[in-house]
XYZ file of N, CA and C in Angstrom:
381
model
N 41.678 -255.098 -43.710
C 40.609 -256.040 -43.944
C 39.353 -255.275 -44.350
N 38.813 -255.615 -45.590
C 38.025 -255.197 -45.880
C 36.575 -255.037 -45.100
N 35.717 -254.339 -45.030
C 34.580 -254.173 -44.179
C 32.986 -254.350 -45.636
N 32.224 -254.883 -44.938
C 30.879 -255.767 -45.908
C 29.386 -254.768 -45.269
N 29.631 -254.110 -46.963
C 28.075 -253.135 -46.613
C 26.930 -254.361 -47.919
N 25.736 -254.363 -46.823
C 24.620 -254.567 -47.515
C 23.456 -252.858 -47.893
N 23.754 -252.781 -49.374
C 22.697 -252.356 -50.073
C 21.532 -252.536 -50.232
N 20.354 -252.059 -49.816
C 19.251 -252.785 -49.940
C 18.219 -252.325 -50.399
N 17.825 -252.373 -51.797
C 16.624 -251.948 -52.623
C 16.637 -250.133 -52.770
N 17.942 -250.362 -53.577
C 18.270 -249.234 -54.530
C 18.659 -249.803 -55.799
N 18.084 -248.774 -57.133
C 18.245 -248.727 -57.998
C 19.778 -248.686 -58.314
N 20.191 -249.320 -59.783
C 21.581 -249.597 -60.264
C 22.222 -248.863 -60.486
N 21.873 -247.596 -60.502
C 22.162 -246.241 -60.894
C 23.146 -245.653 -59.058
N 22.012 -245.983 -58.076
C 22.062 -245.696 -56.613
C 23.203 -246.578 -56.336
N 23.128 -247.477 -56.605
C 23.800 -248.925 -55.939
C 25.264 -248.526 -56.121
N 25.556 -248.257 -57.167
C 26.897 -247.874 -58.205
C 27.312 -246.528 -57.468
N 26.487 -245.463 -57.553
C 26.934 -244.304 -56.653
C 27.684 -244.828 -55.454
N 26.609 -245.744 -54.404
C 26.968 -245.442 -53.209
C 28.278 -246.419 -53.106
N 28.250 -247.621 -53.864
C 30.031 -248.315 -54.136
C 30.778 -247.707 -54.370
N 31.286 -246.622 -55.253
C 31.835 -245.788 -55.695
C 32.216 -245.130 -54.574
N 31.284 -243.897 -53.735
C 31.724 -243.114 -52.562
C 32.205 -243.644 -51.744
N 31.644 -244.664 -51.235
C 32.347 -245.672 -49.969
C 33.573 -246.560 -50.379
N 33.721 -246.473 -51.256
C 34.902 -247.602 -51.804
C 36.066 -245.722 -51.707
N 35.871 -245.009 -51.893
C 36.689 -243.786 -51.940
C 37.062 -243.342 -50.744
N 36.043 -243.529 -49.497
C 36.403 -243.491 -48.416
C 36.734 -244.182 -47.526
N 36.209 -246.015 -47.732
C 36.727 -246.622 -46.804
C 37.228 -247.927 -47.791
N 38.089 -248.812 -46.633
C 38.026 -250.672 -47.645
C 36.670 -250.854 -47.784
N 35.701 -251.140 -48.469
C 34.390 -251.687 -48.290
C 34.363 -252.987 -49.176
N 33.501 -253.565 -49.241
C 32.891 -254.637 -50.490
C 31.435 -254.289 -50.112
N 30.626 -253.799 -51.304
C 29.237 -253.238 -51.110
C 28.544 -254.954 -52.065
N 27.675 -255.257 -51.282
C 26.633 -256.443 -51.886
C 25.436 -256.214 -51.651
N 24.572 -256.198 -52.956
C 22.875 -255.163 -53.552
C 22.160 -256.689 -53.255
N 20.770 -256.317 -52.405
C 19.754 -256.929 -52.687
C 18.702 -256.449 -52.975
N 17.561 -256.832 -53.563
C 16.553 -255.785 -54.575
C 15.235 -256.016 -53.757
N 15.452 -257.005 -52.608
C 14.361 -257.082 -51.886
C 14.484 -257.486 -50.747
N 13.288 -257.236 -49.773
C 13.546 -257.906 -48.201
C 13.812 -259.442 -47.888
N 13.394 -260.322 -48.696
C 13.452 -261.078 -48.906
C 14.841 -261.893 -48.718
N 15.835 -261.320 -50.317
C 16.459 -261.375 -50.171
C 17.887 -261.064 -49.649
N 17.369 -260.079 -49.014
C 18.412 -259.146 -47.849
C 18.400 -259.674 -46.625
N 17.208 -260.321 -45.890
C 17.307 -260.917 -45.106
C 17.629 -262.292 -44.779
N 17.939 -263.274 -45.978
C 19.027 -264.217 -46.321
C 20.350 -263.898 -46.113
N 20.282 -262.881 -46.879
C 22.100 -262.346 -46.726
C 22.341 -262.073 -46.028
N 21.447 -261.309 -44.756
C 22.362 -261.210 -43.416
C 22.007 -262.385 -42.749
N 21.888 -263.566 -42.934
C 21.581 -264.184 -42.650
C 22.531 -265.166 -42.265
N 22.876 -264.977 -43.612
C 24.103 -266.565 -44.478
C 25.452 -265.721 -44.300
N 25.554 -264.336 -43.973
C 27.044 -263.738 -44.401
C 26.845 -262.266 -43.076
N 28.402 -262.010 -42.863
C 28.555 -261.231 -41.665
C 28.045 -259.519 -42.254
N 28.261 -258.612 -42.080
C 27.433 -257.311 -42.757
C 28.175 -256.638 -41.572
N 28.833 -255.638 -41.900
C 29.755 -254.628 -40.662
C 27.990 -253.216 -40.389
N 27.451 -253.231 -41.566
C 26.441 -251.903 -42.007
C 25.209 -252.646 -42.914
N 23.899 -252.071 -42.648
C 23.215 -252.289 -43.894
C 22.369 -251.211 -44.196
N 22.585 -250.637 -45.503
C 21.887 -249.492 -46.312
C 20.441 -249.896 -46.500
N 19.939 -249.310 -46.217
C 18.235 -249.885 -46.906
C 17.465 -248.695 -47.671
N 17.003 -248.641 -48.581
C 16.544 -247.656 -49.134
C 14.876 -247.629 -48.782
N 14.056 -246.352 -48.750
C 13.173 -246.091 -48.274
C 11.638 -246.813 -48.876
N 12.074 -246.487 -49.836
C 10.805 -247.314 -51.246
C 11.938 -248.395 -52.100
N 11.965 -249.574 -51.982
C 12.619 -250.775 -52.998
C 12.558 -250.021 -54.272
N 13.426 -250.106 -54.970
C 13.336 -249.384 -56.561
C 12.112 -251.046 -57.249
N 13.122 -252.148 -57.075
C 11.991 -253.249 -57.874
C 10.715 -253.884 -57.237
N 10.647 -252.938 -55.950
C 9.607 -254.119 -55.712
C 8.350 -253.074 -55.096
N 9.099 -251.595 -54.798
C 8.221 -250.788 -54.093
C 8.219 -251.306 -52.540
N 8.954 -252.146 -52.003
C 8.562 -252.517 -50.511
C 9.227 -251.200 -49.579
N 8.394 -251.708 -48.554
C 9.180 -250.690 -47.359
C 9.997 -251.043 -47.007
N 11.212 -249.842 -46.550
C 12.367 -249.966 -45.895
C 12.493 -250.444 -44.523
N 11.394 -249.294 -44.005
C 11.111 -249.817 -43.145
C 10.708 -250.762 -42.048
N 9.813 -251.469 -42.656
C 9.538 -253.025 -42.577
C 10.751 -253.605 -42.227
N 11.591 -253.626 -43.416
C 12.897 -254.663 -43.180
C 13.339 -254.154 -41.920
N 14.177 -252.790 -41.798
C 14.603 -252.536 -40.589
C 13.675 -253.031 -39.222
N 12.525 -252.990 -39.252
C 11.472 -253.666 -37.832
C 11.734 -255.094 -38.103
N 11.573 -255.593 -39.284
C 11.834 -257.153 -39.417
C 13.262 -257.787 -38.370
N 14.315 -257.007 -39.185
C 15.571 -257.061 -38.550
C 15.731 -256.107 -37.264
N 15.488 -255.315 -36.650
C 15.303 -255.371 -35.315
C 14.249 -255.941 -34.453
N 13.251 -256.602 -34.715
C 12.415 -257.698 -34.238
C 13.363 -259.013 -34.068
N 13.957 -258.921 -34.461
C 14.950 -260.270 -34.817
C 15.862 -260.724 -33.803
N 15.954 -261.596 -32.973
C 17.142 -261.791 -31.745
C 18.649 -261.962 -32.656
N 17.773 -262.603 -33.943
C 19.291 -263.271 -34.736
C 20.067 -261.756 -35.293
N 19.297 -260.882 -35.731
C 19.587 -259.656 -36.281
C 19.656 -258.620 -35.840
N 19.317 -258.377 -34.425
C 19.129 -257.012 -34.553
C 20.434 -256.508 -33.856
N 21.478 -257.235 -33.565
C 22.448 -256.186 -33.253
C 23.484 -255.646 -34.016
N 22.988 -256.201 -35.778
C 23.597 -255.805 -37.422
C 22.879 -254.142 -37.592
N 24.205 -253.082 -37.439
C 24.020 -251.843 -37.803
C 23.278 -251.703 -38.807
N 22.242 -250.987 -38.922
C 21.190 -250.816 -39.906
C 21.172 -249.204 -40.395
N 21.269 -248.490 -41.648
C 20.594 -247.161 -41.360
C 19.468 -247.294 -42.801
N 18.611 -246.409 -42.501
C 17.664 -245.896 -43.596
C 18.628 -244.614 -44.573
N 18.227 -244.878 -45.869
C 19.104 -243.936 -46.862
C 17.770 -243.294 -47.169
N 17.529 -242.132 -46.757
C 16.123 -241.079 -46.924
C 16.200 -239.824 -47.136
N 15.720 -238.797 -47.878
C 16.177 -237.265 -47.436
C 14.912 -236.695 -46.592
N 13.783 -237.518 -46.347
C 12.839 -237.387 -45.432
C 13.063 -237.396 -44.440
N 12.697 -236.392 -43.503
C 13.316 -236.454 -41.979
C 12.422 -237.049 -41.364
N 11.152 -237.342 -41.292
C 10.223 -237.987 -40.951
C 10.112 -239.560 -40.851
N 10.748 -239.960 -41.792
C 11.698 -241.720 -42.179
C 12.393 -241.753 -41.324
N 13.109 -240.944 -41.324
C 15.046 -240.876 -40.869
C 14.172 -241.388 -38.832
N 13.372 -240.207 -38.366
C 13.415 -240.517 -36.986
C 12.077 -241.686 -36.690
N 11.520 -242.216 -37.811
C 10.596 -243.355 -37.667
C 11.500 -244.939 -37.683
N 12.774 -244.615 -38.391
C 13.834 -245.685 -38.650
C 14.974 -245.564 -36.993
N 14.906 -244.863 -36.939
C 15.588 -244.590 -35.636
C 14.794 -245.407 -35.075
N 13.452 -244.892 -34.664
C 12.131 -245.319 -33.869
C 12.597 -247.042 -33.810
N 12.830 -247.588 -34.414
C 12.340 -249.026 -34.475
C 14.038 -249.409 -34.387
N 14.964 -248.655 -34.400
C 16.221 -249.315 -33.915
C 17.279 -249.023 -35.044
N 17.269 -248.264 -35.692
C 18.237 -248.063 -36.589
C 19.033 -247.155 -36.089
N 20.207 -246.595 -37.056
C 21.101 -245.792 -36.765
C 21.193 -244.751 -37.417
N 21.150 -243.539 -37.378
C 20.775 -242.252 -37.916
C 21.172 -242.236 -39.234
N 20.524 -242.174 -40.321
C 20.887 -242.142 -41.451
C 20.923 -241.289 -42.412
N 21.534 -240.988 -43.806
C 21.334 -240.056 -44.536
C 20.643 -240.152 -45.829
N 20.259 -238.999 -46.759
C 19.994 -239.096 -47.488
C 20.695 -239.238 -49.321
N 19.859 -239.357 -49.743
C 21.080 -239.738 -51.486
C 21.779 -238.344 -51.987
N 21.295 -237.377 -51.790
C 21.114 -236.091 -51.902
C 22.051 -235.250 -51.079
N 22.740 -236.071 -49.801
C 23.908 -235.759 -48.764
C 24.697 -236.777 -49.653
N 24.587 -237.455 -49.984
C 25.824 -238.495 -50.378
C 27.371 -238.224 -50.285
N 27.974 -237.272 -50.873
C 29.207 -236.676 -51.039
C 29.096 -235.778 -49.924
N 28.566 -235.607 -48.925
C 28.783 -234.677 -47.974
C 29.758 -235.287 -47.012
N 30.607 -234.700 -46.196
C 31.693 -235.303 -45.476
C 30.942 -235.228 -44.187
N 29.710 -235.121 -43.897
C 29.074 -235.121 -42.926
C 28.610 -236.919 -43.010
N 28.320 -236.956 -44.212
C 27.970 -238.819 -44.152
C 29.051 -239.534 -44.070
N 30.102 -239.339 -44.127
C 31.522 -239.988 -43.852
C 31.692 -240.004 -42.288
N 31.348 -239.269 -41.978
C 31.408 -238.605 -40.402
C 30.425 -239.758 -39.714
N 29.626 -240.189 -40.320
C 28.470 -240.765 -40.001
C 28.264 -242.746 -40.357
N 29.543 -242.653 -41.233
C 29.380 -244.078 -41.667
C 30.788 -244.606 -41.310
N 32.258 -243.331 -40.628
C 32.928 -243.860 -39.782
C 33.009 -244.883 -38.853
N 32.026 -244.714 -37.670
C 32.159 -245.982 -37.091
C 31.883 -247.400 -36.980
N 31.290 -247.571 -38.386
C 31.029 -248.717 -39.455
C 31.767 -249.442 -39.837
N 33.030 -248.553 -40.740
C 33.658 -248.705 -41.507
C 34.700 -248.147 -41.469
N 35.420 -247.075 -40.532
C 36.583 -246.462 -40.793
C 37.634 -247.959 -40.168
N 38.653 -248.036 -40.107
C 39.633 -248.393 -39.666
C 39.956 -249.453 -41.488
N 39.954 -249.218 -42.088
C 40.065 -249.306 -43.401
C 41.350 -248.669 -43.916
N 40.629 -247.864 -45.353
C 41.549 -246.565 -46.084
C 41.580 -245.410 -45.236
N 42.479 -244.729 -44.879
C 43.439 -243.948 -44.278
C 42.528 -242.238 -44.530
């Protein structure tokens, strides 16, 4: 059974990468929203095993952050796995800070250390 990652305000270029890697390592179905807005509908209206959030929105410039406090402020949301996608370590433990789950950067992407890391998300999938 497939497992449901939300993408959230990465560029098409990003979006496509990170479908690509995760579809290589686990069952996934990856679904992009380009803003908080509409990311927080979607976990809204639909179940999410993970949600990617990128640090700066590529279309809108919003914070990542935000969303992640939005959605851990949230009784309805906050027990939906969240990580920040950052190579800033300073993000990474400010996203922690507010309830996320240790995350990586675009720049680790292909590292088997982020597989290691997005396992208990998503492994029980592809083999």
């Amino acid at each position: 059974m497939s497992k449901h990652v939300l993408s959230v305000g990465n560029c098409g270029f990003d979006n496509a990468r990170l479908a690509q890697k995760l579809s290589a390592w686990f069952d996934v179905e990856v679904t992009t929203a380009a803003d908080g807005r509409s990311a927080l509908a979607m976990v809204r209206d639909r179940q999410f095993d993970l949600v990617l959030v990128n640090r700066v929105f590529d279309a809108t410039a919003e914070s990542g952050l935000d969303l992640i406090a939005q959605m851990k402020n949230s009784r309805e949301l906050a027990a939906i796995p969240v990580m920040l996608i950052s190579n800033f370590p300073e993000y990474q433990r400010k996203a922690e800070e507010l309830g996320a789950m240790p995350g990586f950067g675009k720049q680790n992407l292909n590292a088997e250390a982020v597989k290691r890391l997005l396992s208990p998300y998503l492994a029980d999938s592809k083999p």
